[in-house]
PDB file of C-alpha atoms in Angstrom:
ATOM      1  CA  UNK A   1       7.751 -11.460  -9.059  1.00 43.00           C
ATOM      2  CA  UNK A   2       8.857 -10.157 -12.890  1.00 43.00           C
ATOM      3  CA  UNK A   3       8.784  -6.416 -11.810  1.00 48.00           C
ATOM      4  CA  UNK A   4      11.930  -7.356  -9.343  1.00 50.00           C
ATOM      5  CA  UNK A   5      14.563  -8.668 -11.426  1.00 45.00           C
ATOM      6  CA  UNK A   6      18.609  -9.045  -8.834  1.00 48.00           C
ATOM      7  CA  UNK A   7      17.047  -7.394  -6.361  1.00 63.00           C
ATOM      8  CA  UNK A   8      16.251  -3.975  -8.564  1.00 74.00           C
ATOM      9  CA  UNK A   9      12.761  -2.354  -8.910  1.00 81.00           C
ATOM     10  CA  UNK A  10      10.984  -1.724 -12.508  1.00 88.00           C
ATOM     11  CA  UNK A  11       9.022   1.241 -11.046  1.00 91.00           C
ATOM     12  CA  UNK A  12       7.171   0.933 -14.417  1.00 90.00           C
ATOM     13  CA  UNK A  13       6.044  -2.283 -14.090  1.00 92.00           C
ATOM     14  CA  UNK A  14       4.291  -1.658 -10.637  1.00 95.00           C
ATOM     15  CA  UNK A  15       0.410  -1.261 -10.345  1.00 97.00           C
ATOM     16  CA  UNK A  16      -0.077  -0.050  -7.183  1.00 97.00           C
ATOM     17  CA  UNK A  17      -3.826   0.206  -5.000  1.00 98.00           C
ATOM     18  CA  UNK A  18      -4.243   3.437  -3.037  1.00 98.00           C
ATOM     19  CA  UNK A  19      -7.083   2.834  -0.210  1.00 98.00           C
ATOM     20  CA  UNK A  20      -8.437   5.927   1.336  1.00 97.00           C
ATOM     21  CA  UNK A  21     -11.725   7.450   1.648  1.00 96.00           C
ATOM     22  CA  UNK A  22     -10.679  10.940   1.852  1.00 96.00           C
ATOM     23  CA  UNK A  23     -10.022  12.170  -2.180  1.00 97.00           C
ATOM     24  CA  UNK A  24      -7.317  14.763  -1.062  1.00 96.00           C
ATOM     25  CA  UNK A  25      -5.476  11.907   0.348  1.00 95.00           C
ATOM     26  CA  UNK A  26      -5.480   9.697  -2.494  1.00 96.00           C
ATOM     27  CA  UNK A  27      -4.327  12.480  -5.066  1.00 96.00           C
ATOM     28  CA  UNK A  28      -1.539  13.161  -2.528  1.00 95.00           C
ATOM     29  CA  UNK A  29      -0.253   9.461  -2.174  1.00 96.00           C
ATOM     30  CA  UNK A  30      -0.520   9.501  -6.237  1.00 97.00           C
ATOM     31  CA  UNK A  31       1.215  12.648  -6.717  1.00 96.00           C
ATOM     32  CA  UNK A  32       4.135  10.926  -4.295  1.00 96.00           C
ATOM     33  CA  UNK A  33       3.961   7.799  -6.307  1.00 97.00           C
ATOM     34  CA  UNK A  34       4.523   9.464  -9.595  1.00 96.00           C
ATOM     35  CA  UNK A  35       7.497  11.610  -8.266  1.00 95.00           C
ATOM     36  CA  UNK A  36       9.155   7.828  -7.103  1.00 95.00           C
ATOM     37  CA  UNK A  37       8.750   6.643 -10.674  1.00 95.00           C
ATOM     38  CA  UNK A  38       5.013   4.457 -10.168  1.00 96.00           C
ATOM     39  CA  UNK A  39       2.641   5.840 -12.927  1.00 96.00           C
ATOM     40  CA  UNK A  40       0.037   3.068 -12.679  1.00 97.00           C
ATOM     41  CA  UNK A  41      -1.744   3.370  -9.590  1.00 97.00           C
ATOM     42  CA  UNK A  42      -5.427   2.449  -9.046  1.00 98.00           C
ATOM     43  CA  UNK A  43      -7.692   3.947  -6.199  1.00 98.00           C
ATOM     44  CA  UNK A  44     -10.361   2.715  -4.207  1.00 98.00           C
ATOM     45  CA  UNK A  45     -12.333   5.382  -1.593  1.00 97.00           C
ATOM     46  CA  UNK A  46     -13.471   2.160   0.385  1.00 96.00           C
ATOM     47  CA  UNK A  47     -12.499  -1.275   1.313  1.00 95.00           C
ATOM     48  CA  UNK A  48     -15.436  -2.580  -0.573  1.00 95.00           C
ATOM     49  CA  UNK A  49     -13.962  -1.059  -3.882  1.00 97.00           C
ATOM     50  CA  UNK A  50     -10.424  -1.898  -2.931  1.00 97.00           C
ATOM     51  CA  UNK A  51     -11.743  -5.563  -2.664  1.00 96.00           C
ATOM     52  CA  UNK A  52     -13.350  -5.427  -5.966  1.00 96.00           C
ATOM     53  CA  UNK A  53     -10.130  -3.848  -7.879  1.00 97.00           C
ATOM     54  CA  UNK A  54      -7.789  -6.588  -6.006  1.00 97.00           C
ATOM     55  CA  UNK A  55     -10.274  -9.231  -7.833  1.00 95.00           C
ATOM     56  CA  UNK A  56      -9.793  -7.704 -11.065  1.00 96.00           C
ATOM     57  CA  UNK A  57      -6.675  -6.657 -11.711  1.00 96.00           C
ATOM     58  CA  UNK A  58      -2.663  -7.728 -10.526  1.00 95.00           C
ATOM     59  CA  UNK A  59      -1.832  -5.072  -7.988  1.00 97.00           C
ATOM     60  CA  UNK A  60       1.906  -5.140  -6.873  1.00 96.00           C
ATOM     61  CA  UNK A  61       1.600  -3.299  -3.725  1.00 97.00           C
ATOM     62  CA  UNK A  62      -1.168  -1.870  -1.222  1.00 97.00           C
ATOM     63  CA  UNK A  63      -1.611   1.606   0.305  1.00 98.00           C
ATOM     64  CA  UNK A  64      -3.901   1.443   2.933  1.00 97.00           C
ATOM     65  CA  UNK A  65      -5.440   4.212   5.019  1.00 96.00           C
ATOM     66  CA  UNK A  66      -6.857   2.598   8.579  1.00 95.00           C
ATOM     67  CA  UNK A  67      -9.991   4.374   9.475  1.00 93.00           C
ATOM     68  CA  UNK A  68     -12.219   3.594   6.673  1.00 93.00           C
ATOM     69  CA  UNK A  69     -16.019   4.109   6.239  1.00 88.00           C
ATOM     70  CA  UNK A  70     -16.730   0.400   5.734  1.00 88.00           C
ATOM     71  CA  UNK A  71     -14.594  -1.497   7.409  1.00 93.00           C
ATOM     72  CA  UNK A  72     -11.074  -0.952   9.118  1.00 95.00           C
ATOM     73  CA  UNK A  73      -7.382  -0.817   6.708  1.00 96.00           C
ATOM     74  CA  UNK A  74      -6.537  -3.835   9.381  1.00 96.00           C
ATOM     75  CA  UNK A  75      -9.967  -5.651   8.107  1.00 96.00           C
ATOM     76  CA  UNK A  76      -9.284  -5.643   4.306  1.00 97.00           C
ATOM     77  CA  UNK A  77      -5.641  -6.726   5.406  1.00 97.00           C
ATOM     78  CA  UNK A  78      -6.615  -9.583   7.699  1.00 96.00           C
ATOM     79  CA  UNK A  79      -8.899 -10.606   4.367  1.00 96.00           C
ATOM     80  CA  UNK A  80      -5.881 -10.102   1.867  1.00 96.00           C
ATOM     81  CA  UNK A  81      -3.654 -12.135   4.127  1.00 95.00           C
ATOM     82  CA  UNK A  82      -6.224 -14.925   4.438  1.00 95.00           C
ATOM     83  CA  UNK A  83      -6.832 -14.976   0.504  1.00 94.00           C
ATOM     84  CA  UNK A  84     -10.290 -14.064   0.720  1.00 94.00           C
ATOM     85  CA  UNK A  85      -9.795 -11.327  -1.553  1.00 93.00           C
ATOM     86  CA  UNK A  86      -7.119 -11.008  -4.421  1.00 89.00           C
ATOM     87  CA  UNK A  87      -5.119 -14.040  -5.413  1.00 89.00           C
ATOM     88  CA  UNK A  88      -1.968 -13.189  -3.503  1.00 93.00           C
ATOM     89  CA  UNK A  89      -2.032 -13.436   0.175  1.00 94.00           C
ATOM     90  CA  UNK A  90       1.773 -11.944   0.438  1.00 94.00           C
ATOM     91  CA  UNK A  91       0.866  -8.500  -1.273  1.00 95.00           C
ATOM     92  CA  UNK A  92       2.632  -6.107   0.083  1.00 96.00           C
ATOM     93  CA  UNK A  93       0.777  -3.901   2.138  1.00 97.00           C
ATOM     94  CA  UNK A  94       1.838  -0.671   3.875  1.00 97.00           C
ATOM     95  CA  UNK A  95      -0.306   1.581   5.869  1.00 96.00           C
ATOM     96  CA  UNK A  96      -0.650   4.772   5.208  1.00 95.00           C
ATOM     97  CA  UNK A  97      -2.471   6.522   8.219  1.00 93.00           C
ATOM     98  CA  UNK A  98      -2.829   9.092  10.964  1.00 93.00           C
ATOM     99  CA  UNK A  99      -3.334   5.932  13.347  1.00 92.00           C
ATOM    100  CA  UNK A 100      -0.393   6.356  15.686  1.00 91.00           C
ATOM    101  CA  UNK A 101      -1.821   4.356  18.550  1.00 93.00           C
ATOM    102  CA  UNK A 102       0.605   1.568  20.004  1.00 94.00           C
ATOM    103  CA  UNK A 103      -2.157  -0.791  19.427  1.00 94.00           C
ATOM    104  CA  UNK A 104      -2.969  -0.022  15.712  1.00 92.00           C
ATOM    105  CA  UNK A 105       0.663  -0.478  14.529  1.00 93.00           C
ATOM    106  CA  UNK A 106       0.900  -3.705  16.373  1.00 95.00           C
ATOM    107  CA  UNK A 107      -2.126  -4.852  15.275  1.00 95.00           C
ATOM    108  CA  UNK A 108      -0.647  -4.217  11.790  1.00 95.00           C
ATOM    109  CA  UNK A 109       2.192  -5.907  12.287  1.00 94.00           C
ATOM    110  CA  UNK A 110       0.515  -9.302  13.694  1.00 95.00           C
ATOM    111  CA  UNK A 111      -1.783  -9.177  10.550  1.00 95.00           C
ATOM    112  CA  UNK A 112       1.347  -9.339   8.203  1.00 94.00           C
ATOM    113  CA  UNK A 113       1.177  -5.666   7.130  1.00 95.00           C
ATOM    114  CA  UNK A 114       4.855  -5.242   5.734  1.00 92.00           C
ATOM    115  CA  UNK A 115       5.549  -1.510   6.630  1.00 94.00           C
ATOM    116  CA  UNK A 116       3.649   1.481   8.633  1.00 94.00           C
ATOM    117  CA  UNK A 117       3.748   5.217   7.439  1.00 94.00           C
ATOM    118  CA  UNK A 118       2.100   8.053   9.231  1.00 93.00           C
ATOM    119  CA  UNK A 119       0.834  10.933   7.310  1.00 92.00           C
ATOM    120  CA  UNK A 120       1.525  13.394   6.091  1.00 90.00           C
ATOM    121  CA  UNK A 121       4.425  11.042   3.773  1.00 93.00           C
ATOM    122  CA  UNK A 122       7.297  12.057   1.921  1.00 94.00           C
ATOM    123  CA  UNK A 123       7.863  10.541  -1.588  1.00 95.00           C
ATOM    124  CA  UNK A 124      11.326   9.259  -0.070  1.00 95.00           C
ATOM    125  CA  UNK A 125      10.101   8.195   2.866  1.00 95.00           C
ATOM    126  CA  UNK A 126       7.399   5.834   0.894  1.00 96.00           C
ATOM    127  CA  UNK A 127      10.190   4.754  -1.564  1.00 95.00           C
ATOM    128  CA  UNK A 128      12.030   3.780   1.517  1.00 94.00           C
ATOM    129  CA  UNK A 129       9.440   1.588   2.320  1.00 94.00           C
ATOM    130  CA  UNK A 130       7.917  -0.207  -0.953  1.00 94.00           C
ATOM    131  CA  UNK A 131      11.588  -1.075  -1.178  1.00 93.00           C
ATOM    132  CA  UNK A 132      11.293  -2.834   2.359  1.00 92.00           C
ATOM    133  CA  UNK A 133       8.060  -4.230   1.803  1.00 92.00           C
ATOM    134  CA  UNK A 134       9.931  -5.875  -0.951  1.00 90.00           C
ATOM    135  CA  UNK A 135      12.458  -7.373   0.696  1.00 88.00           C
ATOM    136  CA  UNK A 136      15.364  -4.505  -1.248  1.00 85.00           C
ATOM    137  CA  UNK A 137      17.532  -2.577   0.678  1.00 73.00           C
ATOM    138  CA  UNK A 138      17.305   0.878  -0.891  1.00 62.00           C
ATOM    139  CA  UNK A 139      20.420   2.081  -1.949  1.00 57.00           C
ATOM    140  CA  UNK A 140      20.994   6.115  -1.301  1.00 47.00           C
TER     141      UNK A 140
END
């Protein structure tokens, strides 16, 4: 990946996918994106339309809420991670949720979902973990 060059993030270079239906949300995750340094962001207020962005254009890194209209966050990730939609099956994906059930964040973690966040976030807290999902350790 180009936008990781020795282990350093271009936060420039990244395009990353919010996935929420709820607009407050999205505006919220954007607002803590921009603060981290990622300006290009694209938003999708349902799985459908996440799916459809992910065919069109090279997203870096997912933002995924779980309780969706269409379908569930782990649903569009189980897809992603079988290459049924986008071209990269080892996109980073973090959820971003209220979900704190036992069974929701393992669930996550079998279907490859790289990191878990529970709303409300904190701009450091989701630096903290784009830089896990990947693979940098975040240097304070």
């Amino acid at each position: 990946m180009n936008e990781i060059n020795n282990k350093q993030i271009n936060w420039d270079a990244i395009t990353c996918l919010i996935v929420d239906d709820d607009k407050f949300s999205r505006t919220f995750v954007k607002t803590a994106l921009y603060q981290i340094g990622i300006k290009n962001t694209k938003e999708a207020a349902s799985t459908l339309e996440a799916a459809e962005i992910l065919r069109s254009f090279k997203i870096n890194v997912v933002l995924l809420d779980q309780q969706m209209p269409d379908q569930s966050g782990l649903e569009l990730a189980r897809q992603i991670k079988a290459g049924k939609v986008g071209d990269d099956p080892n996109l980073p994906i973090i959820m971003v949720t209220i979900d704190t059930k036992e069974k929701t964040v393992l669930d996550a973690k079998s279907v490859g979902i790289h990191e878990y966040l529970v709303k409300p976030i904190s701009p450091l807290a989701l630096k903290k973990r784009i830089c896990t999902a990947f693979g940098i350790k975040e240097r304070a």
